[in-house]
């Protein structure tokens, strides 16, 4: 009986063109077009203006070192107003000015000035240009200091005297320091979450508009179980498409702990579908769910901790986010797929999802019982 109801529910969903466009077109669109800007991992060859007022061999050496940085591509300007105009037009994203007395001050032992102006409104370009300039300028300064120490008789030990401590930086989980490895898995979780909530609400609103009733032979528990199973089938499909096919297609190498992420995703799917069925009792029109999810999606992504640190959020938001499956889903899936975390390491998030799954299963059952009080 329940199996027939599940098949009937799935058939009804696939006959709905609006549902098909949202349920199948949404994941396809997001999975293809969202990761494309991040396929090269980091921004390179960012146009940067250089103004050499000194025009000496020393300033020329610094410029040659800057031209060797893969992050930036130098564009020569004659005056600062011209470079400022280029920055405003975004022909360039940063400006470096070497003062007229640059080499003279270095020779005298007086700190030389190199003025750096950057467009901080574009965080990705800003980060790359700042990192490149800091690295090259530190290397350039170190070379000058080593030459001075050697002139005072330091000899081969000049490099050690100049920098007695070396810092070894090891970028874990994302060797290139790219946004893609962290953001794309989080977006995939968000896509599955948002789409399933919208399609559940779409179905609930359609049934309310059409005033359809289920057969008297179906009990509320059977209706609830059938709906849960039908929408969990879609969550399973999203998982296979997003985290198995597309994840490997884009070259992500994590997710080796198969048992852990499989169990974790089941908890996430049950909690999400339960929440969707609970919210479905609020929607009396097909479009209501789409508008509701679209309006609330961005705040929920911010609250998840992907974009902004959790500890910087107000206490009220930190408490509220614990009631949202997306919070645990993003954190747990990123750890499992990118950091290759073990089950023990995602256990706290699995416990949170388990509690939400239990709560939303109960609330969704009572929502179904209230929404369909009589059958014919």
mmCIF file of N, CA and C in Angstrom, residues 99-190:
data_model
loop_
_atom_site.group_PDB
_atom_site.id
_atom_site.type_symbol
_atom_site.label_atom_id
_atom_site.label_comp_id
_atom_site.label_asym_id
_atom_site.label_seq_id
_atom_site.Cartn_x
_atom_site.Cartn_y
_atom_site.Cartn_z
ATOM 1 N N UNK A 99 59.163 56.205 -5.454
ATOM 2 C CA UNK A 99 59.500 57.625 -5.366
ATOM 3 C C UNK A 99 60.770 57.972 -6.149
ATOM 4 N N UNK A 100 60.922 59.284 -6.388
ATOM 5 C CA UNK A 100 62.042 59.779 -7.185
ATOM 6 C C UNK A 100 63.387 59.468 -6.529
ATOM 7 N N UNK A 101 63.436 59.489 -5.200
ATOM 8 C CA UNK A 101 64.694 59.250 -4.474
ATOM 9 C C UNK A 101 64.778 57.820 -3.946
ATOM 10 N N UNK A 102 64.144 56.884 -4.619
ATOM 11 C CA UNK A 102 64.072 55.499 -4.149
ATOM 12 C C UNK A 102 65.471 54.888 -3.974
ATOM 13 N N UNK A 103 66.277 54.898 -5.025
ATOM 14 C CA UNK A 103 67.608 54.279 -4.954
ATOM 15 C C UNK A 103 68.566 55.103 -4.106
ATOM 16 N N UNK A 104 68.432 56.425 -4.127
ATOM 17 C CA UNK A 104 69.318 57.289 -3.339
ATOM 18 C C UNK A 104 69.144 57.034 -1.852
ATOM 19 N N UNK A 105 67.891 56.941 -1.414
ATOM 20 C CA UNK A 105 67.630 56.683 0.005
ATOM 21 C C UNK A 105 68.148 55.312 0.429
ATOM 22 N N UNK A 106 68.003 54.327 -0.445
ATOM 23 C CA UNK A 106 68.524 52.996 -0.119
ATOM 24 C C UNK A 106 70.038 53.024 0.033
ATOM 25 N N UNK A 107 70.699 53.772 -0.826
ATOM 26 C CA UNK A 107 72.159 53.857 -0.750
ATOM 27 C C UNK A 107 72.612 54.570 0.520
ATOM 28 N N UNK A 108 71.829 55.539 0.974
ATOM 29 C CA UNK A 108 72.167 56.278 2.196
ATOM 30 C C UNK A 108 71.790 55.527 3.469
ATOM 31 N N UNK A 109 71.031 54.447 3.312
ATOM 32 C CA UNK A 109 70.567 53.736 4.490
ATOM 33 C C UNK A 109 69.299 54.322 5.077
ATOM 34 N N UNK A 110 68.674 55.207 4.323
ATOM 35 C CA UNK A 110 67.410 55.817 4.744
ATOM 36 C C UNK A 110 66.258 54.984 4.170
ATOM 37 N N UNK A 111 65.210 54.708 4.972
ATOM 38 C CA UNK A 111 64.090 53.915 4.440
ATOM 39 C C UNK A 111 63.491 54.550 3.194
ATOM 40 N N UNK A 112 63.416 53.773 2.140
ATOM 41 C CA UNK A 112 62.838 54.255 0.881
ATOM 42 C C UNK A 112 61.336 54.018 0.885
ATOM 43 N N UNK A 113 60.637 54.826 0.100
ATOM 44 C CA UNK A 113 59.173 54.748 0.069
ATOM 45 C C UNK A 113 58.699 54.111 -1.227
ATOM 46 N N UNK A 114 57.778 53.162 -1.093
ATOM 47 C CA UNK A 114 57.070 52.578 -2.235
ATOM 48 C C UNK A 114 55.594 52.593 -1.873
ATOM 49 N N UNK A 115 54.837 53.449 -2.531
ATOM 50 C CA UNK A 115 53.430 53.641 -2.181
ATOM 51 C C UNK A 115 52.560 52.658 -2.980
ATOM 52 N N UNK A 116 51.709 51.957 -2.254
ATOM 53 C CA UNK A 116 50.891 50.897 -2.858
ATOM 54 C C UNK A 116 49.424 51.250 -2.668
ATOM 55 N N UNK A 117 48.689 51.388 -3.777
ATOM 56 C CA UNK A 117 47.257 51.669 -3.747
ATOM 57 C C UNK A 117 46.529 50.477 -4.377
ATOM 58 N N UNK A 118 45.535 49.965 -3.688
ATOM 59 C CA UNK A 118 44.841 48.788 -4.213
ATOM 60 C C UNK A 118 43.337 48.922 -4.072
ATOM 61 N N UNK A 119 42.617 48.269 -4.967
ATOM 62 C CA UNK A 119 41.152 48.267 -4.957
ATOM 63 C C UNK A 119 40.680 47.191 -3.975
ATOM 64 N N UNK A 120 40.424 47.592 -2.730
ATOM 65 C CA UNK A 120 40.045 46.634 -1.690
ATOM 66 C C UNK A 120 38.584 46.207 -1.780
ATOM 67 N N UNK A 121 37.828 46.787 -2.728
ATOM 68 C CA UNK A 121 36.425 46.389 -2.880
ATOM 69 C C UNK A 121 36.287 45.060 -3.605
ATOM 70 N N UNK A 122 37.381 44.561 -4.164
ATOM 71 C CA UNK A 122 37.369 43.281 -4.871
ATOM 72 C C UNK A 122 38.261 42.336 -4.072
ATOM 73 N N UNK A 123 37.715 41.586 -3.098
ATOM 74 C CA UNK A 123 38.550 40.840 -2.139
ATOM 75 C C UNK A 123 39.525 39.859 -2.776
ATOM 76 N N UNK A 124 39.112 39.161 -3.841
ATOM 77 C CA UNK A 124 39.998 38.154 -4.430
ATOM 78 C C UNK A 124 41.220 38.824 -5.046
ATOM 79 N N UNK A 125 41.017 39.879 -5.833
ATOM 80 C CA UNK A 125 42.141 40.599 -6.436
ATOM 81 C C UNK A 125 42.978 41.284 -5.352
ATOM 82 N N UNK A 126 42.304 41.836 -4.368
ATOM 83 C CA UNK A 126 43.014 42.530 -3.289
ATOM 84 C C UNK A 126 43.980 41.584 -2.579
ATOM 85 N N UNK A 127 43.503 40.411 -2.230
ATOM 86 C CA UNK A 127 44.345 39.439 -1.523
ATOM 87 C C UNK A 127 45.556 39.047 -2.361
ATOM 88 N N UNK A 128 45.334 38.737 -3.622
ATOM 89 C CA UNK A 128 46.423 38.270 -4.477
ATOM 90 C C UNK A 128 47.479 39.349 -4.700
ATOM 91 N N UNK A 129 47.057 40.592 -4.951
ATOM 92 C CA UNK A 129 48.030 41.661 -5.197
ATOM 93 C C UNK A 129 48.821 41.991 -3.941
ATOM 94 N N UNK A 130 48.154 42.017 -2.801
ATOM 95 C CA UNK A 130 48.851 42.322 -1.542
ATOM 96 C C UNK A 130 49.873 41.235 -1.224
ATOM 97 N N UNK A 131 49.467 39.982 -1.372
ATOM 98 C CA UNK A 131 50.388 38.875 -1.097
ATOM 99 C C UNK A 131 51.595 38.940 -2.023
ATOM 100 N N UNK A 132 51.369 39.211 -3.310
ATOM 101 C CA UNK A 132 52.470 39.271 -4.272
ATOM 102 C C UNK A 132 53.433 40.408 -3.940
ATOM 103 N N UNK A 133 52.905 41.601 -3.670
ATOM 104 C CA UNK A 133 53.762 42.752 -3.377
ATOM 105 C C UNK A 133 54.530 42.550 -2.074
ATOM 106 N N UNK A 134 53.886 42.027 -1.057
ATOM 107 C CA UNK A 134 54.574 41.800 0.209
ATOM 108 C C UNK A 134 55.709 40.796 0.045
ATOM 109 N N UNK A 135 55.465 39.732 -0.702
ATOM 110 C CA UNK A 135 56.496 38.714 -0.885
ATOM 111 C C UNK A 135 57.699 39.272 -1.648
ATOM 112 N N UNK A 136 57.430 39.993 -2.752
ATOM 113 C CA UNK A 136 58.519 40.507 -3.573
ATOM 114 C C UNK A 136 59.287 41.600 -2.841
ATOM 115 N N UNK A 137 58.575 42.500 -2.173
ATOM 116 C CA UNK A 137 59.250 43.597 -1.468
ATOM 117 C C UNK A 137 60.083 43.085 -0.298
ATOM 118 N N UNK A 138 59.601 42.039 0.398
ATOM 119 C CA UNK A 138 60.394 41.459 1.486
ATOM 120 C C UNK A 138 61.653 40.794 0.941
ATOM 121 N N UNK A 139 61.513 40.105 -0.187
ATOM 122 C CA UNK A 139 62.681 39.474 -0.816
ATOM 123 C C UNK A 139 63.677 40.533 -1.276
ATOM 124 N N UNK A 140 63.168 41.605 -1.875
ATOM 125 C CA UNK A 140 64.021 42.699 -2.337
ATOM 126 C C UNK A 140 64.751 43.356 -1.158
ATOM 127 N N UNK A 141 64.026 43.629 -0.083
ATOM 128 C CA UNK A 141 64.634 44.248 1.109
ATOM 129 C C UNK A 141 65.675 43.339 1.737
ATOM 130 N N UNK A 142 65.363 42.030 1.771
ATOM 131 C CA UNK A 142 66.315 41.078 2.341
ATOM 132 C C UNK A 142 67.607 41.051 1.541
ATOM 133 N N UNK A 143 67.494 41.134 0.208
ATOM 134 C CA UNK A 143 68.691 41.144 -0.640
ATOM 135 C C UNK A 143 69.570 42.335 -0.354
ATOM 136 N N UNK A 144 68.977 43.509 -0.136
ATOM 137 C CA UNK A 144 69.745 44.716 0.163
ATOM 138 C C UNK A 144 70.431 44.585 1.520
ATOM 139 N N UNK A 145 69.737 44.078 2.506
ATOM 140 C CA UNK A 145 70.317 43.919 3.841
ATOM 141 C C UNK A 145 71.461 42.918 3.832
ATOM 142 N N UNK A 146 71.302 41.830 3.092
ATOM 143 C CA UNK A 146 72.362 40.826 3.015
ATOM 144 C C UNK A 146 73.620 41.418 2.376
ATOM 145 N N UNK A 147 73.454 42.231 1.327
ATOM 146 C CA UNK A 147 74.607 42.874 0.687
ATOM 147 C C UNK A 147 75.324 43.801 1.669
ATOM 148 N N UNK A 148 74.552 44.512 2.473
ATOM 149 C CA UNK A 148 75.166 45.405 3.460
ATOM 150 C C UNK A 148 75.926 44.619 4.515
ATOM 151 N N UNK A 149 75.334 43.512 4.982
ATOM 152 C CA UNK A 149 76.012 42.687 5.982
ATOM 153 C C UNK A 149 77.295 42.086 5.413
ATOM 154 N N UNK A 150 77.251 41.690 4.141
ATOM 155 C CA UNK A 150 78.444 41.144 3.509
ATOM 156 C C UNK A 150 79.518 42.221 3.362
ATOM 157 N N UNK A 151 79.081 43.454 3.127
ATOM 158 C CA UNK A 151 80.047 44.554 3.018
ATOM 159 C C UNK A 151 80.747 44.824 4.344
ATOM 160 N N UNK A 152 80.066 44.514 5.464
ATOM 161 C CA UNK A 152 80.661 44.686 6.788
ATOM 162 C C UNK A 152 81.426 43.446 7.248
ATOM 163 N N UNK A 153 81.586 42.451 6.339
ATOM 164 C CA UNK A 153 82.395 41.297 6.655
ATOM 165 C C UNK A 153 81.638 40.084 7.158
ATOM 166 N N UNK A 154 80.314 40.064 7.002
ATOM 167 C CA UNK A 154 79.539 38.915 7.485
ATOM 168 C C UNK A 154 79.769 37.671 6.631
ATOM 169 N N UNK A 155 80.129 37.873 5.362
ATOM 170 C CA UNK A 155 80.420 36.754 4.473
ATOM 171 C C UNK A 155 79.209 35.878 4.213
ATOM 172 N N UNK A 156 79.432 34.535 4.207
ATOM 173 C CA UNK A 156 78.359 33.587 3.867
ATOM 174 C C UNK A 156 77.270 33.524 4.917
ATOM 175 N N UNK A 157 77.575 33.976 6.134
ATOM 176 C CA UNK A 157 76.577 33.922 7.211
ATOM 177 C C UNK A 157 75.621 35.112 7.174
ATOM 178 N N UNK A 158 75.746 35.971 6.197
ATOM 179 C CA UNK A 158 74.904 37.171 6.137
ATOM 180 C C UNK A 158 73.431 36.809 6.044
ATOM 181 N N UNK A 159 73.098 35.781 5.245
ATOM 182 C CA UNK A 159 71.689 35.397 5.087
ATOM 183 C C UNK A 159 71.107 34.896 6.403
ATOM 184 N N UNK A 160 71.921 34.156 7.190
ATOM 185 C CA UNK A 160 71.447 33.653 8.482
ATOM 186 C C UNK A 160 71.275 34.793 9.471
ATOM 187 N N UNK A 161 72.223 35.736 9.482
ATOM 188 C CA UNK A 161 72.126 36.880 10.388
ATOM 189 C C UNK A 161 70.908 37.737 10.066
ATOM 190 N N UNK A 162 70.623 37.850 8.777
ATOM 191 C CA UNK A 162 69.483 38.686 8.368
ATOM 192 C C UNK A 162 68.155 38.039 8.750
ATOM 193 N N UNK A 163 68.078 36.722 8.625
ATOM 194 C CA UNK A 163 66.824 36.013 8.924
ATOM 195 C C UNK A 163 67.133 34.733 9.697
ATOM 196 N N UNK A 164 67.319 34.842 11.013
ATOM 197 C CA UNK A 164 67.679 33.660 11.816
ATOM 198 C C UNK A 164 66.537 32.655 11.977
ATOM 199 N N UNK A 165 65.313 33.085 11.742
ATOM 200 C CA UNK A 165 64.153 32.201 11.892
ATOM 201 C C UNK A 165 63.419 32.108 10.560
ATOM 202 N N UNK A 166 63.193 30.881 10.103
ATOM 203 C CA UNK A 166 62.451 30.662 8.869
ATOM 204 C C UNK A 166 61.083 30.084 9.182
ATOM 205 N N UNK A 167 60.102 30.656 8.577
ATOM 206 C CA UNK A 167 58.721 30.213 8.782
ATOM 207 C C UNK A 167 58.312 29.288 7.644
ATOM 208 N N UNK A 168 57.916 28.068 7.981
ATOM 209 C CA UNK A 168 57.418 27.135 6.984
ATOM 210 C C UNK A 168 55.905 27.104 6.985
ATOM 211 N N UNK A 169 55.288 27.543 5.905
ATOM 212 C CA UNK A 169 53.830 27.604 5.803
ATOM 213 C C UNK A 169 53.335 26.375 5.041
ATOM 214 N N UNK A 170 52.435 25.626 5.663
ATOM 215 C CA UNK A 170 51.881 24.421 5.042
ATOM 216 C C UNK A 170 50.369 24.597 4.929
ATOM 217 N N UNK A 171 49.872 24.751 3.728
ATOM 218 C CA UNK A 171 48.440 24.968 3.494
ATOM 219 C C UNK A 171 47.741 23.612 3.401
ATOM 220 N N UNK A 172 47.033 23.258 4.459
ATOM 221 C CA UNK A 172 46.363 21.969 4.516
ATOM 222 C C UNK A 172 45.015 22.020 3.808
ATOM 223 N N UNK A 173 44.626 20.896 3.207
ATOM 224 C CA UNK A 173 43.314 20.683 2.597
ATOM 225 C C UNK A 173 43.090 21.479 1.317
ATOM 226 N N UNK A 174 43.802 22.593 1.152
ATOM 227 C CA UNK A 174 43.694 23.379 -0.081
ATOM 228 C C UNK A 174 45.069 23.942 -0.401
ATOM 229 N N UNK A 175 45.965 23.135 -0.982
ATOM 230 C CA UNK A 175 47.352 23.560 -1.201
ATOM 231 C C UNK A 175 47.484 24.850 -1.983
ATOM 232 N N UNK A 176 46.563 25.094 -2.907
ATOM 233 C CA UNK A 176 46.637 26.313 -3.713
ATOM 234 C C UNK A 176 46.066 27.522 -2.989
ATOM 235 N N UNK A 177 45.473 27.322 -1.810
ATOM 236 C CA UNK A 177 44.830 28.423 -1.106
ATOM 237 C C UNK A 177 43.625 28.959 -1.848
ATOM 238 N N UNK A 178 42.919 28.071 -2.555
ATOM 239 C CA UNK A 178 41.827 28.484 -3.436
ATOM 240 C C UNK A 178 40.499 28.515 -2.701
ATOM 241 N N UNK A 179 39.567 29.279 -3.258
ATOM 242 C CA UNK A 179 38.218 29.348 -2.711
ATOM 243 C C UNK A 179 37.397 28.121 -3.100
ATOM 244 N N UNK A 180 37.731 27.526 -4.234
ATOM 245 C CA UNK A 180 36.896 26.464 -4.791
ATOM 246 C C UNK A 180 36.758 25.284 -3.852
ATOM 247 N N UNK A 181 37.852 24.833 -3.270
ATOM 248 C CA UNK A 181 37.828 23.635 -2.433
ATOM 249 C C UNK A 181 36.913 23.784 -1.230
ATOM 250 N N UNK A 182 36.728 25.006 -0.772
ATOM 251 C CA UNK A 182 35.899 25.224 0.406
ATOM 252 C C UNK A 182 34.470 25.601 0.034
ATOM 253 N N UNK A 183 34.329 26.456 -0.984
ATOM 254 C CA UNK A 183 33.008 27.008 -1.286
ATOM 255 C C UNK A 183 32.111 26.050 -2.070
ATOM 256 N N UNK A 184 32.678 25.352 -3.060
ATOM 257 C CA UNK A 184 31.836 24.544 -3.939
ATOM 258 C C UNK A 184 31.123 23.419 -3.183
ATOM 259 N N UNK A 185 31.791 22.626 -2.329
ATOM 260 C CA UNK A 185 31.041 21.620 -1.561
ATOM 261 C C UNK A 185 29.951 22.230 -0.693
ATOM 262 N N UNK A 186 30.238 23.398 -0.096
ATOM 263 C CA UNK A 186 29.227 24.065 0.722
ATOM 264 C C UNK A 186 28.037 24.494 -0.132
ATOM 265 N N UNK A 187 28.317 24.969 -1.348
ATOM 266 C CA UNK A 187 27.235 25.366 -2.246
ATOM 267 C C UNK A 187 26.414 24.154 -2.666
ATOM 268 N N UNK A 188 27.058 23.021 -2.925
ATOM 269 C CA UNK A 188 26.331 21.817 -3.305
ATOM 270 C C UNK A 188 25.357 21.387 -2.201
ATOM 271 N N UNK A 189 25.791 21.462 -0.949
ATOM 272 C CA UNK A 189 24.899 21.136 0.176
ATOM 273 C C UNK A 189 23.730 22.119 0.208
ATOM 274 N N UNK A 190 24.026 23.405 0.015
ATOM 275 C CA UNK A 190 22.980 24.437 0.029
ATOM 276 C C UNK A 190 21.988 24.232 -1.102
#
